[in-house]
PDB file of C-alpha atoms in Angstrom:
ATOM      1  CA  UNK A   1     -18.461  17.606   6.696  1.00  0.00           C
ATOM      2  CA  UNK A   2     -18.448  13.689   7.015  1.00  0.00           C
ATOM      3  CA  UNK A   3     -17.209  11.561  10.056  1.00  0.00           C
ATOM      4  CA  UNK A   4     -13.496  12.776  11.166  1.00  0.00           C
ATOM      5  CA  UNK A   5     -10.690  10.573  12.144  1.00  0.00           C
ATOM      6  CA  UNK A   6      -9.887   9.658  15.929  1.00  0.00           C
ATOM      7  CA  UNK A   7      -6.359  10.313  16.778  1.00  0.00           C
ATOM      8  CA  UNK A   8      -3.639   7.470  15.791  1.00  0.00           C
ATOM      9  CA  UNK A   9      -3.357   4.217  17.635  1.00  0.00           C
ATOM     10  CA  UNK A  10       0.687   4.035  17.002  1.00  0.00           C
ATOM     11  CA  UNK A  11       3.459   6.083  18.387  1.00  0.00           C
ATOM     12  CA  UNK A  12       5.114   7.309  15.830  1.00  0.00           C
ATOM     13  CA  UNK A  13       1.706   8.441  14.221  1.00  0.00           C
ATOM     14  CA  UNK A  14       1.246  10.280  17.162  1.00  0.00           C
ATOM     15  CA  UNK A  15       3.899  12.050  17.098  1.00  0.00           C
ATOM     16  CA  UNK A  16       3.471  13.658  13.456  1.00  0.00           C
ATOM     17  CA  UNK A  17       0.168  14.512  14.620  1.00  0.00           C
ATOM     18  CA  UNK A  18       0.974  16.396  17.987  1.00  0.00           C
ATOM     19  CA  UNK A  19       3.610  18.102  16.005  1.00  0.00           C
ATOM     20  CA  UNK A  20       1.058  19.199  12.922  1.00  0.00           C
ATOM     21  CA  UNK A  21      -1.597  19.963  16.219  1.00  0.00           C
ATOM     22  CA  UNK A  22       1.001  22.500  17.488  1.00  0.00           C
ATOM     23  CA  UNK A  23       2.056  24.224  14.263  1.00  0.00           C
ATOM     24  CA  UNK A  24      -1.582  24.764  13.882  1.00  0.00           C
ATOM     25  CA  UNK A  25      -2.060  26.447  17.474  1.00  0.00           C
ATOM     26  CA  UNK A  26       0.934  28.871  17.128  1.00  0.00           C
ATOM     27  CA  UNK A  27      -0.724  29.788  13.482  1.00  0.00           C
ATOM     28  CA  UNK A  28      -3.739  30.944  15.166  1.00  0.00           C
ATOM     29  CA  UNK A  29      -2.057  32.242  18.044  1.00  0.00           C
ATOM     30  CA  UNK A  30      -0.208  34.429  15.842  1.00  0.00           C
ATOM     31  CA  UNK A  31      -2.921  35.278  14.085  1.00  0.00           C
ATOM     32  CA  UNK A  32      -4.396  36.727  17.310  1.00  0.00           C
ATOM     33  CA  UNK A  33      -7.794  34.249  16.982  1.00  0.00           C
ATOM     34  CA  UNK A  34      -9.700  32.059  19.871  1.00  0.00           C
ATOM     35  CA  UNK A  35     -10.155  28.992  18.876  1.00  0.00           C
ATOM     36  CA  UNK A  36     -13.981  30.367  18.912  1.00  0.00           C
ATOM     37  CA  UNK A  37     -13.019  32.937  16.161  1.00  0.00           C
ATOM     38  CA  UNK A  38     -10.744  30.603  14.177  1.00  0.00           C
ATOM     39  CA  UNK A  39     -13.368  27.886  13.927  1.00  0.00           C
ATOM     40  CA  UNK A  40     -16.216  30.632  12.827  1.00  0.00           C
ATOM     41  CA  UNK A  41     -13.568  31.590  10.036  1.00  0.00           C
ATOM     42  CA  UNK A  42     -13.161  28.269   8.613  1.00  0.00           C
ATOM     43  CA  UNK A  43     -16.665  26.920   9.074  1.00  0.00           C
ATOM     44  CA  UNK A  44     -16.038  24.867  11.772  1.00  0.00           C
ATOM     45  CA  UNK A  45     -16.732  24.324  15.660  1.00  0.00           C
ATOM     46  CA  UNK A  46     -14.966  25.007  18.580  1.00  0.00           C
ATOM     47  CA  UNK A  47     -14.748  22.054  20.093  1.00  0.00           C
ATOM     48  CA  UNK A  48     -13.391  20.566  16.836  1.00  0.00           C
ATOM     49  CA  UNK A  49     -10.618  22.676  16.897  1.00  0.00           C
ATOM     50  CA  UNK A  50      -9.471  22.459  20.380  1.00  0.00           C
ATOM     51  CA  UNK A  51      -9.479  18.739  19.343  1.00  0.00           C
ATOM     52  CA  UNK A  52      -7.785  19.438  16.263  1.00  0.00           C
ATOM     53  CA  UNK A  53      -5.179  21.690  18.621  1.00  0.00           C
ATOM     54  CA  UNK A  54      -4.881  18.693  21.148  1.00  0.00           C
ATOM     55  CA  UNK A  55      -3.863  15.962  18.845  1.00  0.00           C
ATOM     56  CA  UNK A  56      -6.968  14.242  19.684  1.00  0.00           C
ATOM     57  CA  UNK A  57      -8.381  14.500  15.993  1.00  0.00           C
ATOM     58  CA  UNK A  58      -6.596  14.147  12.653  1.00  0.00           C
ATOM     59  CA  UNK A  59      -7.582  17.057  10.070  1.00  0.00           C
ATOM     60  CA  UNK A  60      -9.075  16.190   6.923  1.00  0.00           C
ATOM     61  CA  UNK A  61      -7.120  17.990   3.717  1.00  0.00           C
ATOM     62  CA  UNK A  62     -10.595  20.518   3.756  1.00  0.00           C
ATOM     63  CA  UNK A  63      -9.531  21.932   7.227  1.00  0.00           C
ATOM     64  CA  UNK A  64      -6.270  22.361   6.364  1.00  0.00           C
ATOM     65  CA  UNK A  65      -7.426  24.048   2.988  1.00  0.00           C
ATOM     66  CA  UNK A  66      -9.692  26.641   4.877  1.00  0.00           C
ATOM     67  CA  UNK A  67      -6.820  27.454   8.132  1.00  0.00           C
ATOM     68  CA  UNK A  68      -4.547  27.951   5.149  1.00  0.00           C
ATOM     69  CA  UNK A  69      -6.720  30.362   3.385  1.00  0.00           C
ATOM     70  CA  UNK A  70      -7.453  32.264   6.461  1.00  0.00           C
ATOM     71  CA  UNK A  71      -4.462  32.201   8.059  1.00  0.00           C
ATOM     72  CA  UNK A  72      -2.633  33.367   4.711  1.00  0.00           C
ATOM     73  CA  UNK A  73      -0.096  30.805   5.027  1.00  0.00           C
ATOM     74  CA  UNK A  74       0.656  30.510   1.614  1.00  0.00           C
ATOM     75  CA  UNK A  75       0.568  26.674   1.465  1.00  0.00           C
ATOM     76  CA  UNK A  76       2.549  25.937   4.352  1.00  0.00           C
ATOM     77  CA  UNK A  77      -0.599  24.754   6.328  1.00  0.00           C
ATOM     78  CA  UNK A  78      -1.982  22.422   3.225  1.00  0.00           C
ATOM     79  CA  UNK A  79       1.538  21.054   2.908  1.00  0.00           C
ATOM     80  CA  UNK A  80       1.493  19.479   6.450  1.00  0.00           C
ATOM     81  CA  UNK A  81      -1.255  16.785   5.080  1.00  0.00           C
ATOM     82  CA  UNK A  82       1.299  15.090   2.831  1.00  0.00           C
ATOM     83  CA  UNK A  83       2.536  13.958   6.456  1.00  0.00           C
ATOM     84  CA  UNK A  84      -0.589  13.775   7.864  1.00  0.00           C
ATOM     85  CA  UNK A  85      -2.058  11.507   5.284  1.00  0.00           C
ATOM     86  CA  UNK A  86       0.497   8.899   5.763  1.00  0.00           C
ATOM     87  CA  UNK A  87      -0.745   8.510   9.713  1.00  0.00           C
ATOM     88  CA  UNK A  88      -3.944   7.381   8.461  1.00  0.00           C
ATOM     89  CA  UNK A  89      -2.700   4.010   7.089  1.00  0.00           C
ATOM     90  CA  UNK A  90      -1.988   1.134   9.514  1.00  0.00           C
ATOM     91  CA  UNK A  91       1.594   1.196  10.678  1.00  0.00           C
ATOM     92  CA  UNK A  92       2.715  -2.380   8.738  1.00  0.00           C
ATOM     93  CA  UNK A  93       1.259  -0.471   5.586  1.00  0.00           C
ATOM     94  CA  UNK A  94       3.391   2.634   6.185  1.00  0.00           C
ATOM     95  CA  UNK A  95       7.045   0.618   7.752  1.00  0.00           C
ATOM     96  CA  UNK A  96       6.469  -1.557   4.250  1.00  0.00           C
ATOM     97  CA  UNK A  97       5.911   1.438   1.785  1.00  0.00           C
ATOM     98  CA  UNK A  98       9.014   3.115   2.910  1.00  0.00           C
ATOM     99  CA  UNK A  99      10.365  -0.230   2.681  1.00  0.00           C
ATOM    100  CA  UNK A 100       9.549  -0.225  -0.917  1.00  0.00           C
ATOM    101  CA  UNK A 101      10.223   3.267  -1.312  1.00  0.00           C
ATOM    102  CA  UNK A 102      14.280   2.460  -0.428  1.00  0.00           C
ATOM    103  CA  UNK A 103      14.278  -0.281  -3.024  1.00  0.00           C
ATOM    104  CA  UNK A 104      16.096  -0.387  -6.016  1.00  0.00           C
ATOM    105  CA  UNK A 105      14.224  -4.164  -6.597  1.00  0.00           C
ATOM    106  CA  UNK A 106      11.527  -5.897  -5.541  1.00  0.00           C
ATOM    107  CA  UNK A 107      10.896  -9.288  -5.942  1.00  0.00           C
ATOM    108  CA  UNK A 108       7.508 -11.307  -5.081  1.00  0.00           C
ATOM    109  CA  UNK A 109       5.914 -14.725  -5.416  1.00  0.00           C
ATOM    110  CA  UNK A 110       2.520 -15.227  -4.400  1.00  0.00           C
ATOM    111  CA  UNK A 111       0.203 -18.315  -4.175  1.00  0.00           C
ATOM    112  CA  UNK A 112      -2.832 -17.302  -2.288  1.00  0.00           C
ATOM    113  CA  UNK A 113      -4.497 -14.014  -3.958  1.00  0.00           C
ATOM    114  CA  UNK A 114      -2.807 -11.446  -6.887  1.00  0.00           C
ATOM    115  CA  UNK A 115       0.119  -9.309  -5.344  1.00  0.00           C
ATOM    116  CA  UNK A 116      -1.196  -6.225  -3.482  1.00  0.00           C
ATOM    117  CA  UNK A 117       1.169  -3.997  -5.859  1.00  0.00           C
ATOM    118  CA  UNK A 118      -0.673  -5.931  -8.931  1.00  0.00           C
ATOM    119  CA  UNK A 119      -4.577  -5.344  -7.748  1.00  0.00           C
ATOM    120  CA  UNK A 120      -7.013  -3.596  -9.040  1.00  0.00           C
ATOM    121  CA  UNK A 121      -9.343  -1.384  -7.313  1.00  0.00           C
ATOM    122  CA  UNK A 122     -12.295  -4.151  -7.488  1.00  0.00           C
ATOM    123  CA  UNK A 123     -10.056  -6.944  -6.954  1.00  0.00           C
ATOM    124  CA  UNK A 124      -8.805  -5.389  -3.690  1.00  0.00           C
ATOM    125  CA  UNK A 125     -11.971  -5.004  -2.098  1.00  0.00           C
ATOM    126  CA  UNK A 126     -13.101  -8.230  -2.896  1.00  0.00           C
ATOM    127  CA  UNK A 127     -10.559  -9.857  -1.229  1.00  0.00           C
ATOM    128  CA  UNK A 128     -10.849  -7.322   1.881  1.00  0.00           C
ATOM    129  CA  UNK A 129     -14.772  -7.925   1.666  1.00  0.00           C
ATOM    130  CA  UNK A 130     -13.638 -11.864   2.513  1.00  0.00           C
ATOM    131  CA  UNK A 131     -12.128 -11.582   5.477  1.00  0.00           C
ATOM    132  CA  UNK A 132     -13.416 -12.901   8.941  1.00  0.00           C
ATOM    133  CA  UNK A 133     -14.535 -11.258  11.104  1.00  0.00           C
ATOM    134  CA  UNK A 134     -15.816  -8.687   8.643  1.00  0.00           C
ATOM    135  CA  UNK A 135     -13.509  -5.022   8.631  1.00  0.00           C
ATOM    136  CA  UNK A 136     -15.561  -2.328   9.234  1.00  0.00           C
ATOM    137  CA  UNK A 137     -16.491   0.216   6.757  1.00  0.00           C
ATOM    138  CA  UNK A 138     -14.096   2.574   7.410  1.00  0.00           C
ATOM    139  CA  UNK A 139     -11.503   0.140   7.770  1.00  0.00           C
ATOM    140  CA  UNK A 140     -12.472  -1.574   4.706  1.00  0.00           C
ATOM    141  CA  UNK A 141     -11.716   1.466   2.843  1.00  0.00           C
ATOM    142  CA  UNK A 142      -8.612   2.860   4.502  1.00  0.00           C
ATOM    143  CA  UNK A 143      -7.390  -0.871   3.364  1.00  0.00           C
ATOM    144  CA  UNK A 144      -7.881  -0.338   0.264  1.00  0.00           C
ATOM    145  CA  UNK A 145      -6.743   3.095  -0.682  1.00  0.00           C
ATOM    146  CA  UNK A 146      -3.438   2.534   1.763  1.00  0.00           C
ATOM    147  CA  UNK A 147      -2.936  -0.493  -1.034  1.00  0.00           C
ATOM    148  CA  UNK A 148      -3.758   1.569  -3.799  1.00  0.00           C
ATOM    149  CA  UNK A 149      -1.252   4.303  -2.690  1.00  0.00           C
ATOM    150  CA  UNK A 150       1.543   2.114  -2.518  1.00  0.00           C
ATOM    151  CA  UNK A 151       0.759   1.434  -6.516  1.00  0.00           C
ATOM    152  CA  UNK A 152       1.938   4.756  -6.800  1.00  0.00           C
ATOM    153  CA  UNK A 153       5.659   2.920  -7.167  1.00  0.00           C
ATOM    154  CA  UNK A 154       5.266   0.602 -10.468  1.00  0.00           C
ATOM    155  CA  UNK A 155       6.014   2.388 -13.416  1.00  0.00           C
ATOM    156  CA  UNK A 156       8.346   3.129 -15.790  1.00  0.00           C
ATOM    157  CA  UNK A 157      10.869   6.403 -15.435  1.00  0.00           C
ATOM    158  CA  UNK A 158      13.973   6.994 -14.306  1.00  0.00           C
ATOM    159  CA  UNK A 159      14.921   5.842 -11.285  1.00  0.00           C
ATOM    160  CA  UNK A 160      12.062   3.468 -10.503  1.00  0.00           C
ATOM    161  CA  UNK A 161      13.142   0.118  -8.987  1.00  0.00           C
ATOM    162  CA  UNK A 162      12.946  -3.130 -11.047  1.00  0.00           C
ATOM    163  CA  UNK A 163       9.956  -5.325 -10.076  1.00  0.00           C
ATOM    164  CA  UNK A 164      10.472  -9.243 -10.438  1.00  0.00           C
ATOM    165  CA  UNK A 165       6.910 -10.747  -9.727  1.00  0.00           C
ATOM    166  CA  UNK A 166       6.010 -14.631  -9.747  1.00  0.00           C
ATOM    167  CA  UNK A 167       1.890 -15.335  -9.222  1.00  0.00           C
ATOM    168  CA  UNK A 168       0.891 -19.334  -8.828  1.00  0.00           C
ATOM    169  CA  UNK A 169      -1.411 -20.258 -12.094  1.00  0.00           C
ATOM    170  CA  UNK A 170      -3.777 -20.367  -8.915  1.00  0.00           C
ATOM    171  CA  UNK A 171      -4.505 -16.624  -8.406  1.00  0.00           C
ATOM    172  CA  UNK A 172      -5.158 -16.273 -11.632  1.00  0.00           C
ATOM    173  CA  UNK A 173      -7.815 -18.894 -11.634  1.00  0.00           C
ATOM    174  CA  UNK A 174      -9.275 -18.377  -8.275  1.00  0.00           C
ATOM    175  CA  UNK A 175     -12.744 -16.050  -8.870  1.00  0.00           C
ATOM    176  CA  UNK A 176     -12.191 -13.237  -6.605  1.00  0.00           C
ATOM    177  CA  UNK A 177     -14.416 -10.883  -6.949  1.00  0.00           C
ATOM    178  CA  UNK A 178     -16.452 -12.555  -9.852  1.00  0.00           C
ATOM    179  CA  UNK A 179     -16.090 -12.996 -13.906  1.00  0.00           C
ATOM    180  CA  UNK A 180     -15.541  -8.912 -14.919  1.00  0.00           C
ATOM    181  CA  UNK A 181     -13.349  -8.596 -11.700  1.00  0.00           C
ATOM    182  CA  UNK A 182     -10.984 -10.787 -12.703  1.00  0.00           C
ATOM    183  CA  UNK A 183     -10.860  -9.901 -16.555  1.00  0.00           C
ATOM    184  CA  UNK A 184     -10.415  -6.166 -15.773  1.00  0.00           C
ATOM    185  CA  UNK A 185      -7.130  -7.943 -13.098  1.00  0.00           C
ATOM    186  CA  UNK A 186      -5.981  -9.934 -15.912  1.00  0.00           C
ATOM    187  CA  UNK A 187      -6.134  -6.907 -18.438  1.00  0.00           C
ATOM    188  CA  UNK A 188      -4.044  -5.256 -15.213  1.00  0.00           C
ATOM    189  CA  UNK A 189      -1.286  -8.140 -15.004  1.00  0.00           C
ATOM    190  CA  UNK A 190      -0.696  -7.330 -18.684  1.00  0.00           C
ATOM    191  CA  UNK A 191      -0.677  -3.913 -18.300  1.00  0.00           C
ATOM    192  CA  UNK A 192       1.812  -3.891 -15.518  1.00  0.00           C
ATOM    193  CA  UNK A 193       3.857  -7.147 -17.242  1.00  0.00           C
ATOM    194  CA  UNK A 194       5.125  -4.698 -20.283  1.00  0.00           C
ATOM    195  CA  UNK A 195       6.643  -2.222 -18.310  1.00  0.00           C
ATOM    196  CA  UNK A 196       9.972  -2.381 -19.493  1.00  0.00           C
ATOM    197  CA  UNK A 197      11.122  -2.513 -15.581  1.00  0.00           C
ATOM    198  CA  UNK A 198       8.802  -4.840 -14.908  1.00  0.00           C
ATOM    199  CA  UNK A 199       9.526  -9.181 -14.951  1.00  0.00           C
ATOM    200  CA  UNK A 200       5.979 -10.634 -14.675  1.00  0.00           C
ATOM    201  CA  UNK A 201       5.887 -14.960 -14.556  1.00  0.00           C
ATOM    202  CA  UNK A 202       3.400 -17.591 -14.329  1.00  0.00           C
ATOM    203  CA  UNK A 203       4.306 -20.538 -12.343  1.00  0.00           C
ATOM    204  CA  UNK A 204       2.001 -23.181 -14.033  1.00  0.00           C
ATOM    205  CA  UNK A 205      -0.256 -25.405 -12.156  1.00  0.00           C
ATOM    206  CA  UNK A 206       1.544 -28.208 -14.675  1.00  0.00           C
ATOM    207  CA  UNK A 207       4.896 -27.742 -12.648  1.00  0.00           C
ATOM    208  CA  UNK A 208       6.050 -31.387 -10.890  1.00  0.00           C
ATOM    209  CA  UNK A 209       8.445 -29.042  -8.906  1.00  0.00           C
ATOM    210  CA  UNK A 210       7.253 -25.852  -7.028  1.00  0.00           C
ATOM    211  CA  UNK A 211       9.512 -24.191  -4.594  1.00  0.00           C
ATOM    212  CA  UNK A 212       6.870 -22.026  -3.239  1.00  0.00           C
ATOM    213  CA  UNK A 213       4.423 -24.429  -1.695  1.00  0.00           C
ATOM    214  CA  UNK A 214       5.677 -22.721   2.006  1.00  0.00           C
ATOM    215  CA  UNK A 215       3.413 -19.849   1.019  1.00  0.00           C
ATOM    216  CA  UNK A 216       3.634 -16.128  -0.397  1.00  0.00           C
ATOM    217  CA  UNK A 217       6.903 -13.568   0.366  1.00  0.00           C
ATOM    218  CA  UNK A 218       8.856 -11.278  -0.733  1.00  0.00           C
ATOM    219  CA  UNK A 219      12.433  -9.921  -1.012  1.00  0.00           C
ATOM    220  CA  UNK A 220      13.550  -5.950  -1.418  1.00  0.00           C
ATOM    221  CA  UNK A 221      17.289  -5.001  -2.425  1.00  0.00           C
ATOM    222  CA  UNK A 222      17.912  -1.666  -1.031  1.00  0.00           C
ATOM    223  CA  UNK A 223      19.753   1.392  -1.662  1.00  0.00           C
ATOM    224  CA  UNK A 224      22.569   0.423   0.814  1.00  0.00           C
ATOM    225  CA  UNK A 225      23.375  -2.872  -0.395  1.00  0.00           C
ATOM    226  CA  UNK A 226      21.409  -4.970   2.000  1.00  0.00           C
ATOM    227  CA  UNK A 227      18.452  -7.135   1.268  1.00  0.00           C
ATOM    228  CA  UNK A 228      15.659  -7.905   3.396  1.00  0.00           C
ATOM    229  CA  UNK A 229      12.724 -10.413   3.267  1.00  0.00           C
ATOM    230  CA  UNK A 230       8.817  -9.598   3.913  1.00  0.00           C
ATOM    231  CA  UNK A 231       6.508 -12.426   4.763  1.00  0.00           C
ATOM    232  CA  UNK A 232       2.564 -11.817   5.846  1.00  0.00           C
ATOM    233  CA  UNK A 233       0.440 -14.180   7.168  1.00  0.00           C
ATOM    234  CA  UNK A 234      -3.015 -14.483   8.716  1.00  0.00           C
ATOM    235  CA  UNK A 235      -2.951 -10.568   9.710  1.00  0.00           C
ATOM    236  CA  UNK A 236       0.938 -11.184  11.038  1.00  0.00           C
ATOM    237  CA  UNK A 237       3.122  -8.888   8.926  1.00  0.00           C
ATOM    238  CA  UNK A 238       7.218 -10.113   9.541  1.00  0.00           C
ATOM    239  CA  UNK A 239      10.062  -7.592   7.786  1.00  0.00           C
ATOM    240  CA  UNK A 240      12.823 -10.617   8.000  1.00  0.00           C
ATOM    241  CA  UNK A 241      16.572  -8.801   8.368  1.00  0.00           C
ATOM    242  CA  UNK A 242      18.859 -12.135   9.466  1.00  0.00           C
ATOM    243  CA  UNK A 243      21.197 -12.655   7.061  1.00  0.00           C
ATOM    244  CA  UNK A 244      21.089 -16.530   6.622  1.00  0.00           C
ATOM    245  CA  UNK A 245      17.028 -16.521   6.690  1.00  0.00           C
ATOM    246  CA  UNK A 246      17.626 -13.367   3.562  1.00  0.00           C
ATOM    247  CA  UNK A 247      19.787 -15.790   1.985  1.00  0.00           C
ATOM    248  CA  UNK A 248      17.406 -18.715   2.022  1.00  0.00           C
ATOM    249  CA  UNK A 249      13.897 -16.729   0.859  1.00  0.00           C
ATOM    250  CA  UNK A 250      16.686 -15.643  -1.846  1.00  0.00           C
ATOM    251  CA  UNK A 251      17.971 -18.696  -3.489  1.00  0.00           C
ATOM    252  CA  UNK A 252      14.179 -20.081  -3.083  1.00  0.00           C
ATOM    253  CA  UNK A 253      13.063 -17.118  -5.154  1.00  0.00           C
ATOM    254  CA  UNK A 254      15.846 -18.077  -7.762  1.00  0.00           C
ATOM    255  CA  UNK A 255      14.314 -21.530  -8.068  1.00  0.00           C
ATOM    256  CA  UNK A 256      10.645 -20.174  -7.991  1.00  0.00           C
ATOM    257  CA  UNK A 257      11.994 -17.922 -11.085  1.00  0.00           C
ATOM    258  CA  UNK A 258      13.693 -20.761 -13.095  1.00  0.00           C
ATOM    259  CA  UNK A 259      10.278 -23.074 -12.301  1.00  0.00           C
ATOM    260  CA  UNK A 260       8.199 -20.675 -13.922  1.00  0.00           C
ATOM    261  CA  UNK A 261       7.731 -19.299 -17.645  1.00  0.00           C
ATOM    262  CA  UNK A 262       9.455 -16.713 -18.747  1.00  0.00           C
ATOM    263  CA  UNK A 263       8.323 -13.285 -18.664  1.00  0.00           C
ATOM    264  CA  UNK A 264       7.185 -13.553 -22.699  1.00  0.00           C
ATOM    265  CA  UNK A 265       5.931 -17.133 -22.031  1.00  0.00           C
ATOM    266  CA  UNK A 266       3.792 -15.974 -19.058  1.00  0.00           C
ATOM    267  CA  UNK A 267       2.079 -12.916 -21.074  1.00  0.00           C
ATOM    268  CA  UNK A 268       1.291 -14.918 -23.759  1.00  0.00           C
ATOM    269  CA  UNK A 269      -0.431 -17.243 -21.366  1.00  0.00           C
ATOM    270  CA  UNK A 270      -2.246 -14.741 -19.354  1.00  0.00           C
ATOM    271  CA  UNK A 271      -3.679 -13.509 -22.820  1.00  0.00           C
ATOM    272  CA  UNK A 272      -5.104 -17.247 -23.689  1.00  0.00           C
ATOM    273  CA  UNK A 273      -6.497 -17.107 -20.295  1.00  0.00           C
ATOM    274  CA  UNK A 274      -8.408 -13.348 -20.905  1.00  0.00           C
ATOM    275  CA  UNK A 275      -9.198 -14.626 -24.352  1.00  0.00           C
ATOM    276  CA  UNK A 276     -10.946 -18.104 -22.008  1.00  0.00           C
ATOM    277  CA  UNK A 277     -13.092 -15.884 -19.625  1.00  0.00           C
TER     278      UNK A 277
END
């Protein structure tokens, strides 16, 4: 059945999956199965389900399918992985997509790689497959399908926030990931850049004045009124709430905005650059 998940490292992780652990015991229970019989029933050991039962392991969507099935729960046992799946992403990863989630804009400038909401699949790992000291394989890819979930949030219907992104002429010219990698991230940018909720710029290389040489970040208007700021760093991820600190990152962005071409401008230039490669 594949290599299972240890229990979560955070606290708040832990909680959702004591809670799920406990639902799942007085489903059984009720059922009038030993954790013997319930494990025969779904094709599955003992020992993994006291561990299951204990909190100690997280259950993949398949256990969940086959407790559901035999403890005709009707779906109410499957539907506890929506919450469970979230525990499997680092915390930073989860505190920023509800972040996003509670955003009615988000606005980015990056000048060090292609923003993480922007990435392709293969662009992605190359940049994980980078870092020093190596991730492990496991790691590696709970990185990158935590990033790709968070995609899940740029597109175009009702209700979606409005994106504002700003990449340095540098991430599109840095090789990550080779030639076809970053043709199929280019084709992406484009992609993403015609959403009609979508502002995609190119601050040019060209520039004499660039605002953002202090390095990447980002800013997220919420549903409340409030704004705060998101900077990350050398595996240090900072959710910035003081006001005056919000207010600078904000009239920086505004600069950043009016140094770079505009959205049409910055298309058009992405497509001579595709049309270069």
């Amino acid at each position: 059945m594949g290599d299972w998940d240890a229990g979560p490292e955070d606290e708040e992780a832990g909680a959702v999956v004591k809670a799920v652990a406990r639902q799942l015991k007085l489903w059984r229970e009720a059922a009038g199965l030993t954790q013997a019989e319930f494990g025969a029933a779904i094709g599955y050991g003992e020992e993994l389900v006291s561990s299951v039962e204990r909190g100690r392991r997280i259950p993949r969507p398949e256990y969940l399918d086959a407790a559901d099935r035999v403890l005709e729960a009707g779906g109410r046992v499957v539907a506890m992985g929506r919450d469970l799946a979230e525990t499997r992403y680092p915390k930073k990863v989860r505190d920023l997509k509800r972040l996003e989630a509670d955003a009615v804009e988000l606005c980015a400038y990056n000048n060090s790689v292609i923003h993480g909401l922007l990435q392709t699949e293969e662009y992605a790992r190359a940049v994980y497959a980078g870092s020093r000291p190596p991730f492990m394989e496991g790691e590696l890819e709970q990185r990158i399908t935590a990033r790709m979930s968070r995609q899940e949030i740029v597109r175009e219907s009702a209700g979606s926030p409005l994106f504002s992104f700003v990449q340095c002429e540098s991430t599109l010219r840095r090789p990550v990931g080779g030639t076809m990698v970053m043709r199929a991230q280019l084709e992406r940018l484009l992609e993403v850049g015609r959403l009609r909720n979508v502002d995609l710029q190119v601050l040019p290389l060209a520039r004499e004045e660039n605002s953002g040489l202090g390095g990447s970040f980002r800013l997220l208007r919420l549903r409340g009124g409030s704004t705060v700021g998101h900077a990350e760093v050398q595996e240090i991820s900072r959710v910035i709430t003081d006001p005056k600190h919000v207010q600078v990152l904000d009239m920086r962005y505004g600069t950043i905005r009016a140094q770079a071409l505009t959205p049409r401008e910055s298309l058009a230039f992405i497509e001579k650059m595709l049309g270069e490669s």
